[in-house]
């Protein structure tokens, strides 16, 4: 069927959709016995059949060609599978083309359709076909001999020689043989693949079947050929052991039955209309014997009856042949497909399918082990129970499976539990008394579950089943009805909350009801009215427990409205509010504020003696929009609130009440709002009174120490006073009342005498603890200011003009000592480079904004501190090496402090190139040593670890700071390589340092700077590296991999690279002439005496060394032309041992003789690039 085998390669499935299926039409079968038997033994036979099939497919598919642009080429889709897969055309036109092809040659078109189903299974095999005809009549009770032969062949076999698997089955009147590789049995085929492409393919596949039946219902659907073949094909494939065949054919058969049912419904309507017309026509011509119109309607009616019989036979064949064998399939996806479709059949055609013969399959599958299957059952039942006209026929099913459905909200799968709860909601609404009181009580408790979707579904069930019932309204007026109904709802909610005995979960209860009863739960006016007027002659009195429950409900509803997200523990992440939700939240906050500003003082006054009620009521002000006090001119209500809080603090010593009072003052004492001064004054007066009481008690205690310890009344009063102050000191700074000295004196007395009561010691310890915390917080803020002042003073003192100012010379003696520099650096490390905890989870939007603003303020302070310290480094107030600790954080804190650190590095380099380079290499060395110490000494340095990778990244960033001008950074880069090489070979042991150096991996770090070296300098650095390497390498080359990689970085773009990377690993000799000698001694601080000839040679060497700078300053071409000359006149060979001593800005080396080279009379030269360059 595929004219162009590569056309299917357009599909994303690669090989699995590159289907090379081949079908043999009838004409081919008659001429080839091997094809008719389904066995193609030779390659010649196979090739002949393939050519014949392809010619026929090209001719039959010319009307259904689809062009698609792929990789710049036009690819034509020939088969149905390709057209449907591409999805480039409307399904209607695809089916129309196939129907036209069927009318022209039904065998070829049917084979195309058969291949379509085979290919949709992901089969990469070959399909052959033969006609099954019974040419001679036999007895009805005798099975034809040729059919007996076919029945014996209806098996799946495996050919060991070819590695192919065969399946032969009847798709009447066809005998099909499918041949495919064994690997097609894997669990990857089109209808189960994920991704948008395959979802669309599956939808196109199902749509194709539906449209095919729809387009054929007026013509070829009833030709006793098309549907028989398709049903036989799908039934045969659905019985295969191959999952791909079984799943795809089951899906196709179920969709086919759904489409056939739609045709049946249309026929029913047409038959009914024809019957009505027949009756009307018959009544109209009652006196006449015959009538053409009546005969025509009669024939039409009989035609519909005949078609209905055929459709019913198709339905029964598909249901019995596919559904009954596959609804219990081992594959859950197949079972889910069957159950999903039977639910659709029942809803679509209840007259046939809505009976216990079909409902039982859904009921049985409610016990399936797979959640997907159970979910499909519940969704199907929801569609049935949602229609009251269908529920009346569900009595037997409901009584049989009700207990199972009631238990399913406790299913381990969350989605199944949610859908089960929704189904029970529909059953409760449309089935009378189907759920018992015990069932409802069990379901009500699910409002407290932590899974919010299930809790919300249970909340709907609770609200509609219990809370929304309105009773006793007929005797009331219209206004009283509304108030009375809300009051009754509140009382039912309170009773449910109390009876559930889960008082601490009121927030979960309110959150479950919020989506369904939000308007009712936001009626705070009704709630507070019920509290304030409780027991005032209406006869409906709330008891104490009900009042407490109502206050908890009020607090929970206020919190839900103000925060706009579920309570803690319900919901994995914080809800992101939409613009509409934010607007509703803002309106609710305003409504809360305007109502409770006036009502809350009255409620506090009424329940001022009840600690639990007061503690809950005092949490409401934290959700206020405090600007309403000033904009609404409601200051008198603020005075009333502050007065009530003051009285409550005086009456109670309960910790929850005191903490709620303290937090309320903290909320109201915001410096950004207009009421701050009034609230601050009230708070000060309250603290003065509390401290006055405490001072009075302490004065009495110090006057009679012995008597106080035994007086229970005095202990109780002291305990209450200290407890009140501790609660306020937790949220408010009471340092100015000198509380620390008072409580510390009490604790010292306890340590000396040991006879104080625990009731006094504990609150005294709390007060002392809070005092220390407030002092530390103040000290931390003041320490930053002190640090800034100290940095400014040091900067000023270090830049005094000392030319004509003797006093300034004296001030210079106060420059920071080593210990002070260490303290300054420690302060920066403790206050700047400190990671902050991510504690912003679960915050409201307003709290997030405040948290973000606080983080920005802290970052600004840190940047100011770091900038002040970096100024000291830049202007040489502290040693430049101190910057190494700052540079370590360059990459990690680049977004926050990268600009400051980069500017510091630039300024220090401009001040002193060499010392700046030493600081960079010192930073990397310290990081490397820290990394090496953290590693296992036996395994060496881990080059793949994150810390080593970070070091390389830091070195790369340092390298980028040198820019593109290599001449400008020549000295600094050379110094980095020199220091890095010496550090890498530091600590090497054994003869001539032939053992593996412990810091050899450091060469990988400094290799990041190799691209900043000029070509002549790379040669010089390479020669310097060779002094430390014994050739050949004593150990395995793998262990010396860092050295090899570092060499490669120095030899990049060099012509001599191939020779260097040879077996010896040495640079080839650069000349045969003896090198000149140039030595610098650091022992006596002067150059040694030399002869006239030797001095002349030294002067010549110096002159040539100076050419490094002058030549590099010329153009690149001239630099390359001088490279050979420089190499000949700057040999840097020296003995393998090297001792070095440093002055401030230059490095001098001392010649060290090497044993074993006495016969060598030549004297090596040791010239440092940096030193030579700097001397110039």
PDB file of C-alpha atoms in Angstrom, residues 976-986 1002-1003 1006 1021-1022 1024-1025 1028 1046 1050:
ATOM      1  CA  UNK A 976      50.692  34.481  37.617  1.00  0.00           C
ATOM      2  CA  UNK A 977      52.233  31.660  35.576  1.00  0.00           C
ATOM      3  CA  UNK A 978      55.537  31.823  37.439  1.00  0.00           C
ATOM      4  CA  UNK A 979      53.902  31.744  40.861  1.00  0.00           C
ATOM      5  CA  UNK A 980      51.478  29.048  39.732  1.00  0.00           C
ATOM      6  CA  UNK A 981      54.216  26.763  38.398  1.00  0.00           C
ATOM      7  CA  UNK A 982      56.259  27.071  41.576  1.00  0.00           C
ATOM      8  CA  UNK A 983      53.172  26.353  43.700  1.00  0.00           C
ATOM      9  CA  UNK A 984      52.242  23.343  41.567  1.00  0.00           C
ATOM     10  CA  UNK A 985      55.664  21.709  42.081  1.00  0.00           C
ATOM     11  CA  UNK A 986      55.933  22.714  45.712  1.00  0.00           C
ATOM     12  CA  UNK A1002      46.900  23.500  40.134  1.00  0.00           C
ATOM     13  CA  UNK A1003      48.333  23.690  36.608  1.00  0.00           C
ATOM     14  CA  UNK A1006      46.512  28.582  35.778  1.00  0.00           C
ATOM     15  CA  UNK A1021      57.036  30.129  30.368  1.00  0.00           C
ATOM     16  CA  UNK A1022      57.274  26.694  28.800  1.00  0.00           C
ATOM     17  CA  UNK A1024      60.550  27.746  32.869  1.00  0.00           C
ATOM     18  CA  UNK A1025      58.111  24.854  33.346  1.00  0.00           C
ATOM     19  CA  UNK A1028      60.735  21.310  37.204  1.00  0.00           C
ATOM     20  CA  UNK A1046      48.984  22.830  30.739  1.00  0.00           C
ATOM     21  CA  UNK A1050      51.141  26.975  26.242  1.00  0.00           C
TER      22      UNK A1050
END
